[in-house]
Short mmCIF file of C-alpha atoms in Angstrom, two decimals:
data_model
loop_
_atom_site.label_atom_id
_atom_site.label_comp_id
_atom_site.label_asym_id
_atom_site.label_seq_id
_atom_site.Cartn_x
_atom_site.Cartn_y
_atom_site.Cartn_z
CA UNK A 13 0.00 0.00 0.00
CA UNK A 14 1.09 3.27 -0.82
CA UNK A 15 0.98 5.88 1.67
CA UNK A 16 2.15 8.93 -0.69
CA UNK A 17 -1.23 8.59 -2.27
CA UNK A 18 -3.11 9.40 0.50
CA UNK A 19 -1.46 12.18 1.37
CA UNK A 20 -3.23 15.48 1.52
CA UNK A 21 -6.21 13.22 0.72
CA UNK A 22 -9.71 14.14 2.19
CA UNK A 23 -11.58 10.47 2.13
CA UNK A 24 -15.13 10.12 2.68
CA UNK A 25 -16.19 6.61 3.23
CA UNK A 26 -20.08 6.06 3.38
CA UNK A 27 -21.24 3.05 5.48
CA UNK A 28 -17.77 3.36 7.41
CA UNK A 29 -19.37 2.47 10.89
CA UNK A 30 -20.16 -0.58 9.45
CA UNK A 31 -18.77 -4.25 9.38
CA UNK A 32 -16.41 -3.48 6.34
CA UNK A 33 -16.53 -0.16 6.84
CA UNK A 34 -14.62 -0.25 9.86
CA UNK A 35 -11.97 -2.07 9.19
CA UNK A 36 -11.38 -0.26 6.13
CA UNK A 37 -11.49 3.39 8.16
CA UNK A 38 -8.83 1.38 10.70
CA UNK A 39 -6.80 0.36 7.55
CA UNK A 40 -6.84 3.84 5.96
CA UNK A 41 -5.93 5.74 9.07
CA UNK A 42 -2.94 3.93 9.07
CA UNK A 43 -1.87 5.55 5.92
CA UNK A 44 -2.51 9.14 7.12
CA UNK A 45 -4.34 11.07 4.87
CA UNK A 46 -5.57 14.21 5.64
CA UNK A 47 -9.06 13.83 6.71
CA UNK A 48 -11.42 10.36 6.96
CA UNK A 49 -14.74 11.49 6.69
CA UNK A 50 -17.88 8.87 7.62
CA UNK A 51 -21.19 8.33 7.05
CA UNK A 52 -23.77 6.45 9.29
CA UNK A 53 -27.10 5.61 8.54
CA UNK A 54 -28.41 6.95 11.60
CA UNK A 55 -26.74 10.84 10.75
CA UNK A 56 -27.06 10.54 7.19
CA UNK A 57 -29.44 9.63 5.24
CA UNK A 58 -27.98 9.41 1.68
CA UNK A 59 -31.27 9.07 0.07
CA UNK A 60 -31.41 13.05 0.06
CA UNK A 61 -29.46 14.50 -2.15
CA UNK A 62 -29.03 17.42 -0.14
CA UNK A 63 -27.47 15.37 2.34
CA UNK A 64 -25.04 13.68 -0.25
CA UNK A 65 -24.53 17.14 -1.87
CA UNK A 66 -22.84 18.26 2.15
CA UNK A 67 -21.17 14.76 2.63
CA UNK A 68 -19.07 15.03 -0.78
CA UNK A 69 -17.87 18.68 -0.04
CA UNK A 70 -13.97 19.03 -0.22
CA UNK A 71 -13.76 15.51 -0.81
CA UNK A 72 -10.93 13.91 -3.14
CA UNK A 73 -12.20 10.24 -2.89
CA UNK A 74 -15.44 8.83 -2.60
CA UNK A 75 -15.18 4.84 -1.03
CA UNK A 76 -19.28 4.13 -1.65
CA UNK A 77 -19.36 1.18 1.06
CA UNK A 78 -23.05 2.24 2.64
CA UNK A 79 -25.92 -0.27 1.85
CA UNK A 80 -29.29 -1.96 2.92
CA UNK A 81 -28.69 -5.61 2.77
CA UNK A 82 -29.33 -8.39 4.11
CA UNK A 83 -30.00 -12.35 3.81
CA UNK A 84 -32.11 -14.25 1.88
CA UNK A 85 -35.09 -13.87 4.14
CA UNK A 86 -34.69 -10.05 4.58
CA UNK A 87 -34.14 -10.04 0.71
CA UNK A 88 -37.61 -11.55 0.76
CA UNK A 89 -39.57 -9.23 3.23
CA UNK A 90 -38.28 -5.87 1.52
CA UNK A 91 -37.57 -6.53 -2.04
CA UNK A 92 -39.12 -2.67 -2.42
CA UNK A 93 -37.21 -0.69 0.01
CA UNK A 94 -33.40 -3.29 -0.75
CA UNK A 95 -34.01 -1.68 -4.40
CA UNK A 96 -35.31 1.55 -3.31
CA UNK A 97 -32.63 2.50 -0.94
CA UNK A 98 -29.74 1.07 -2.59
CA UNK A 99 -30.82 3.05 -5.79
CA UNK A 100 -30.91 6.23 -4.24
CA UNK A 101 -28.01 6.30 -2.44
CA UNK A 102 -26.18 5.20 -5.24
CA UNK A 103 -27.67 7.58 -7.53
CA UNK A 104 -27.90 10.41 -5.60
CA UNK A 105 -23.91 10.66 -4.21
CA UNK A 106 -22.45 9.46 -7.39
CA UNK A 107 -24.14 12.76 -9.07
CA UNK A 108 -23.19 15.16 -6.14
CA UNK A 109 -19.85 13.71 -6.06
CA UNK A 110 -19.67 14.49 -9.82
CA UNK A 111 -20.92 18.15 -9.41
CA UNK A 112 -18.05 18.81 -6.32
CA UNK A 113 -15.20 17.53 -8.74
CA UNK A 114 -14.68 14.60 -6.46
CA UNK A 115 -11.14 13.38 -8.33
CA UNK A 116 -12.20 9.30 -7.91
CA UNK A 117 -15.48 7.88 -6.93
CA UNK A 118 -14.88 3.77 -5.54
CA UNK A 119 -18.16 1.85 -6.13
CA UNK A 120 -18.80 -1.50 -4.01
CA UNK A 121 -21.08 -3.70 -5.66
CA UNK A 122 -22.23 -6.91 -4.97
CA UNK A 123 -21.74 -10.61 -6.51
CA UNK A 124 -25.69 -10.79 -6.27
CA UNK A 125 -25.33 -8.26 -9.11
CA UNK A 126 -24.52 -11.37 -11.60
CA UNK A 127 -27.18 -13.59 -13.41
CA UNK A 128 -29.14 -16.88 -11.77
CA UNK A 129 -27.23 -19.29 -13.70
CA UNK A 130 -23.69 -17.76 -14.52
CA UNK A 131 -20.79 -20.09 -16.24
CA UNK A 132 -18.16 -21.09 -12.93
CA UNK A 133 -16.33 -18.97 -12.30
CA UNK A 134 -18.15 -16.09 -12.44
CA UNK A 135 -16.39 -13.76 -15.07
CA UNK A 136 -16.49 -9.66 -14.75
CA UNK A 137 -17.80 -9.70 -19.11
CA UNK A 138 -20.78 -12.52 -18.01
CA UNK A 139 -22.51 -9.84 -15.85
CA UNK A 140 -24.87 -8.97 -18.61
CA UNK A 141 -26.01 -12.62 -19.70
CA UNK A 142 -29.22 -13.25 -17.04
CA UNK A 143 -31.45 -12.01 -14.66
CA UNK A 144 -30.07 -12.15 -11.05
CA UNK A 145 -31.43 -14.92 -8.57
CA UNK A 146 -35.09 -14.34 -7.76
CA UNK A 147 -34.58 -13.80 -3.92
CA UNK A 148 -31.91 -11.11 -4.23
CA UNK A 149 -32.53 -9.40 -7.79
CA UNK A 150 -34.11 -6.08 -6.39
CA UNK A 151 -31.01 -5.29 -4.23
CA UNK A 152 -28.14 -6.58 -6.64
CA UNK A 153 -29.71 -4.53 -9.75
CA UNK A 154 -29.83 -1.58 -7.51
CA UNK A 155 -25.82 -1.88 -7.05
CA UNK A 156 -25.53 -2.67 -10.64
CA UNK A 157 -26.88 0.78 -11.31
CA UNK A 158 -23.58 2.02 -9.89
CA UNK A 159 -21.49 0.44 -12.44
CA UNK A 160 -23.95 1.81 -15.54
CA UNK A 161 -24.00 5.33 -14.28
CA UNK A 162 -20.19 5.15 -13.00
CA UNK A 163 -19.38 4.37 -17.16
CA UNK A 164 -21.87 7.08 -18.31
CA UNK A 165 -20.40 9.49 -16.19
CA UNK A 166 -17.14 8.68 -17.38
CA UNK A 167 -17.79 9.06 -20.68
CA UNK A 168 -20.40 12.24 -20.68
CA UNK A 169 -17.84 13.73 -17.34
CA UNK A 170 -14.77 12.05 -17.72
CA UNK A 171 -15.54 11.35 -14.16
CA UNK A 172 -13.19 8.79 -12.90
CA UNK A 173 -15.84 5.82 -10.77
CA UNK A 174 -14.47 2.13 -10.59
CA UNK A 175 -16.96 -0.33 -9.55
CA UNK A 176 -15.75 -3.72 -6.77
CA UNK A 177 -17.49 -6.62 -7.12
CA UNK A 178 -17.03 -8.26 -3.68
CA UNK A 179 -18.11 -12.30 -2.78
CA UNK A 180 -19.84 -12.91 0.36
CA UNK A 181 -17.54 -11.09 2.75
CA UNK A 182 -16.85 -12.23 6.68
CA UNK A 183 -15.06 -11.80 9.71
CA UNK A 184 -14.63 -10.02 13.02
CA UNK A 185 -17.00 -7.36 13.66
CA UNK A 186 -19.98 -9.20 11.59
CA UNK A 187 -23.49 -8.55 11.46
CA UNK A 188 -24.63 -11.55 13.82
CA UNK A 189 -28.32 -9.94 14.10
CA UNK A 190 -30.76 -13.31 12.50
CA UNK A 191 -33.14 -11.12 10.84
CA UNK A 192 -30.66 -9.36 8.77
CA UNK A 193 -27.26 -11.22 8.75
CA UNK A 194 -25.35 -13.66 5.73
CA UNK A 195 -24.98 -17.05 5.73
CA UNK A 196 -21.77 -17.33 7.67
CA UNK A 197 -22.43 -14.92 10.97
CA UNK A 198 -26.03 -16.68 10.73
CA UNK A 199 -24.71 -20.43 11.27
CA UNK A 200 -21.98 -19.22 13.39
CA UNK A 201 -24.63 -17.71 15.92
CA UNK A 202 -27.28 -20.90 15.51
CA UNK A 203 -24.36 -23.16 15.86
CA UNK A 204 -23.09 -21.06 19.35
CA UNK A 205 -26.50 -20.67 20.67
CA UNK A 206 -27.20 -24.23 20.36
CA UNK A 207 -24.51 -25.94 22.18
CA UNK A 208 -24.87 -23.07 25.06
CA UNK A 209 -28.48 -24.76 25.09
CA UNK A 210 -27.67 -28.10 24.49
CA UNK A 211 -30.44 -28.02 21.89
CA UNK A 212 -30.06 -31.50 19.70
CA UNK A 213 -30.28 -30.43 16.36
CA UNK A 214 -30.16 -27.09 13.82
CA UNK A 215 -31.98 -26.46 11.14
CA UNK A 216 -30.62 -24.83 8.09
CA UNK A 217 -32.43 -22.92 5.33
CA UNK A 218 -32.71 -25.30 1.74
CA UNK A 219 -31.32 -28.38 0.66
CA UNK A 220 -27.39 -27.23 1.69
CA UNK A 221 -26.47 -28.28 -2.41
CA UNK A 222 -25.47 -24.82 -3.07
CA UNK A 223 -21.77 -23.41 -3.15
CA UNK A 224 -21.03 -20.31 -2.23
CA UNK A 225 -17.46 -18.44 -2.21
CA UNK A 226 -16.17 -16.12 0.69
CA UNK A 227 -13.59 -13.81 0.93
CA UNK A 228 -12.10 -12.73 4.67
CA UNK A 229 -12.65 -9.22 5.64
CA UNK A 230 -9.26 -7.95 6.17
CA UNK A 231 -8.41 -8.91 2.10
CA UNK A 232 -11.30 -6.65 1.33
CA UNK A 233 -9.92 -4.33 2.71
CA UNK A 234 -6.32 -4.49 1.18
CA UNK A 235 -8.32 -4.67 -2.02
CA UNK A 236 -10.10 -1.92 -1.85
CA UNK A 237 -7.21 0.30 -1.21
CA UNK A 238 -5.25 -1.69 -3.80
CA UNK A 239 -8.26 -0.62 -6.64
CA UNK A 240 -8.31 3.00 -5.19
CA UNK A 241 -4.62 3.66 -5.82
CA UNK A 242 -3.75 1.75 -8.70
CA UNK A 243 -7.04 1.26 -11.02
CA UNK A 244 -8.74 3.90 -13.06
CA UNK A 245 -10.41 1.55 -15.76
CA UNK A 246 -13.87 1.81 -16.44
CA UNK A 247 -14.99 -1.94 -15.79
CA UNK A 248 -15.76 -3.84 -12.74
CA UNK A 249 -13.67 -5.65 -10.90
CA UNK A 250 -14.31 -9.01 -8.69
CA UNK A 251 -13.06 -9.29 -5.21
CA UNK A 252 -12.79 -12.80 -3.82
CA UNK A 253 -10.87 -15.53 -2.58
CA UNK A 254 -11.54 -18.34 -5.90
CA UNK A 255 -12.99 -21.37 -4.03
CA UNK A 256 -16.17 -22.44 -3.39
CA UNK A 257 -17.83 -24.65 -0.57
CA UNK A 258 -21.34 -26.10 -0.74
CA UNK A 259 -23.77 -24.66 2.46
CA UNK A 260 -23.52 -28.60 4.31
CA UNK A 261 -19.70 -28.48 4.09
CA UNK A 262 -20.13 -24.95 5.22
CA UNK A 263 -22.35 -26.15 8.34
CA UNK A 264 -20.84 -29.29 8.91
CA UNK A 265 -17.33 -27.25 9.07
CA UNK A 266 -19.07 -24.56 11.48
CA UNK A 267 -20.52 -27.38 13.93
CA UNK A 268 -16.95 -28.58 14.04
CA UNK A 269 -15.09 -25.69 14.78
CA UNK A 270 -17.96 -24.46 17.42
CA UNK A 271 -17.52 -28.01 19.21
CA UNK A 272 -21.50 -28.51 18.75
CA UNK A 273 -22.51 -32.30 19.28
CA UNK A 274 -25.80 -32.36 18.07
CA UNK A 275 -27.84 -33.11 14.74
CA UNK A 276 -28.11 -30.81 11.19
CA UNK A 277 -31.18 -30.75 9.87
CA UNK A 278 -31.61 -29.35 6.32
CA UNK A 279 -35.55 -27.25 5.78
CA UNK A 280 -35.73 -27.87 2.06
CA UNK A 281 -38.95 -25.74 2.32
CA UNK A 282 -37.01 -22.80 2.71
CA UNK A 283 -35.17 -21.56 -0.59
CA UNK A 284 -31.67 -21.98 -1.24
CA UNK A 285 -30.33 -18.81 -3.14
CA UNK A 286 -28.33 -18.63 -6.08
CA UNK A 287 -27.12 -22.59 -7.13
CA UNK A 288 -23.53 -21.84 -6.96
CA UNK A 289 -21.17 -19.18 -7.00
CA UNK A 290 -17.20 -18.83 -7.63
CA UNK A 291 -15.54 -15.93 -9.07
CA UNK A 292 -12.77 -15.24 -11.88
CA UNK A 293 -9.99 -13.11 -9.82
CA UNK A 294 -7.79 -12.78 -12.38
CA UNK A 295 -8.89 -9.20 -13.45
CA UNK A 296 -7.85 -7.91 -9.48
CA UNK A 297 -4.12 -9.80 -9.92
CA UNK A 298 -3.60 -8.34 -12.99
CA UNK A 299 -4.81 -4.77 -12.51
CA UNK A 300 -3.72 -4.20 -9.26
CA UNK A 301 -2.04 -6.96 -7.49
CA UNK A 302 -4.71 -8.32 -5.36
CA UNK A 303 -5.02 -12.08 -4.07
CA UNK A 304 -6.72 -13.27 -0.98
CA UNK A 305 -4.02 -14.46 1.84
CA UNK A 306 -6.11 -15.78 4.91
CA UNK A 307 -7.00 -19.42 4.56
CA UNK A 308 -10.92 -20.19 5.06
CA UNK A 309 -10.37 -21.90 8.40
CA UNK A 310 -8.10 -19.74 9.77
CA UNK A 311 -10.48 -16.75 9.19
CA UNK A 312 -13.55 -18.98 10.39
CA UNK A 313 -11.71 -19.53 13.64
CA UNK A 314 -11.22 -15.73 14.48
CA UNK A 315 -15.14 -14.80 13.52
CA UNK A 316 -16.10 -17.46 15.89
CA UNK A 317 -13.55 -16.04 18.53
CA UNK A 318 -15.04 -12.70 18.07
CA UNK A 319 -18.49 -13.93 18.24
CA UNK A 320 -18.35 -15.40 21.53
CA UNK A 321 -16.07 -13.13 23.04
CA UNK A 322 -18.25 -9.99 22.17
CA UNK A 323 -21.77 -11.85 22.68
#
């Protein structure tokens, strides 16, 4: 990481009190710029363009981290406001960042972005060739907005936007809450709770067949400064780690490390998401250097640790 380019930099990063966020704002700090500005949901609602228009003032870069997201059962209760929200706040602070001559505007989007059924791995030119899985379309073509009107603002604005497409993302600090959280913060609390309670079995959402592909939070981080210093190209980007594990080996690997005794028991009532998912990273080691370093398990272990030290 390069800590020249920072300097004299005023960075706002939007959604930095979150799970990502802050570990990114820790990461950042560490390179000294001149100011870190946040946003939080609960001071800022980014919706308003008024209140993007006073966020992005003296501002050099723009990291675009805030979102409402969730799993696929939240996905399912607010399909309306995933799409609204996301949309706006995408919309909105991309176009006021534009107007203040913001010099480099980062867009996170999200692997729920690609189509259902996408050739494995998941390449950055197949983003185009479906519609996205059912239970999370509303929210991931909301993020994909950022990438269209990041490329027509560079070419109307010669606005410089690069767009992230993260995998599933975990780690310290996760959202553990069961009405909003991802697949791995979700087991890891079920799997916690349950031998605390001695309860004999846990039941997991759909038929555990699908693979899914996670990348640890702390090379997320390194990524995204990676892509902020070094890449100025106008297409996107995956982020991840290249593996995939099916949702069983997931659980089964969760009871393990959690020392829970009892029974899984898989709800095939309940959906189960996109069928599998595994990213090309070849674009992020070519354009900037990126590859993931912390080994599945290894990160797995220190969620956990965090979980039930903090809980």
């Amino acid at each position: 990481m390069d800590k020249k380019f920072w300097q004299n930099k005023r960075v706002l990063v939007t959604g930095g009190a979150g799970f990502l966020g802050s570990h990114l704002v820790a990461e950042i700090e560490k390179l000294e710029p001149r100011e870190i500005r946040v946003t939080r949901s609960k001071t800022h609602d980014l919706r308003d363009p008024d209140v993007c228009a006073e966020v992005v003032k003296n501002i050099d870069i723009v990291i675009h981290l805030a979102a409402n997201v969730g799993g696929i059962g939240y996905n399912q209760e607010y399909p309306g406001t995933l799409f609204y929200d996301n949309l706006a706040m995408g919309v909105h602070l991309m176009e006021e960042a534009r107007k203040a001559d913001v010099e480099k505007f980062v867009a996170l989007g999200t692997i729920c972005a690609y189509p259902k059924y996408t050739q494995v791995p998941f390449k950055e030119d197949d983003l185009w060739m479906g519609y996205p899985e059912e239970t999370n379309a509303p929210y991931g073509l909301a993020k994909k907005m950022l990438l269209v009107q990041g490329q027509a603002y560079r070419q109307q604005y010669d606005f410089n936007t690069i767009y992230l497409l993260p995998v599933n993302l975990y780690g310290p600090g996760d959202n553990f809450d069961p009405q909003s959280s991802h697949v791995i913060p979700a087991l890891v609390r079920k799997f916690v709770n349950a031998r605390e309670n001695n309860e004999p079995e846990v039941e997991i959402w759909g038929t555990g067949t699908p693979t899914r592909e996670f990348l640890y939070v702390e090379d997320a981080v390194r990524a995204i400064i990676l892509a902020t210093e070094n890449y100025d190209d106008p297409e996107p980007v995956n982020l991840g780690a290249s593996f995939e594990i099916s949702i069983k080996e997931l659980a089964e690997l969760i009871s393990k490390l959690t020392n829970y005794q009892g029974k899984i028991v898989f709800n095939t009532d309940k959906p189960d998401g996109q069928p599998r998912r595994k990213l090309d990273v070849s674009r992020a080691k070519k354009e900037f250097g990126f590859e993931a370093e912390v080994k599945f398990e290894e990160g797995l272990k220190k969620t956990i640790e965090w979980y039930e030290t903090n809980n």
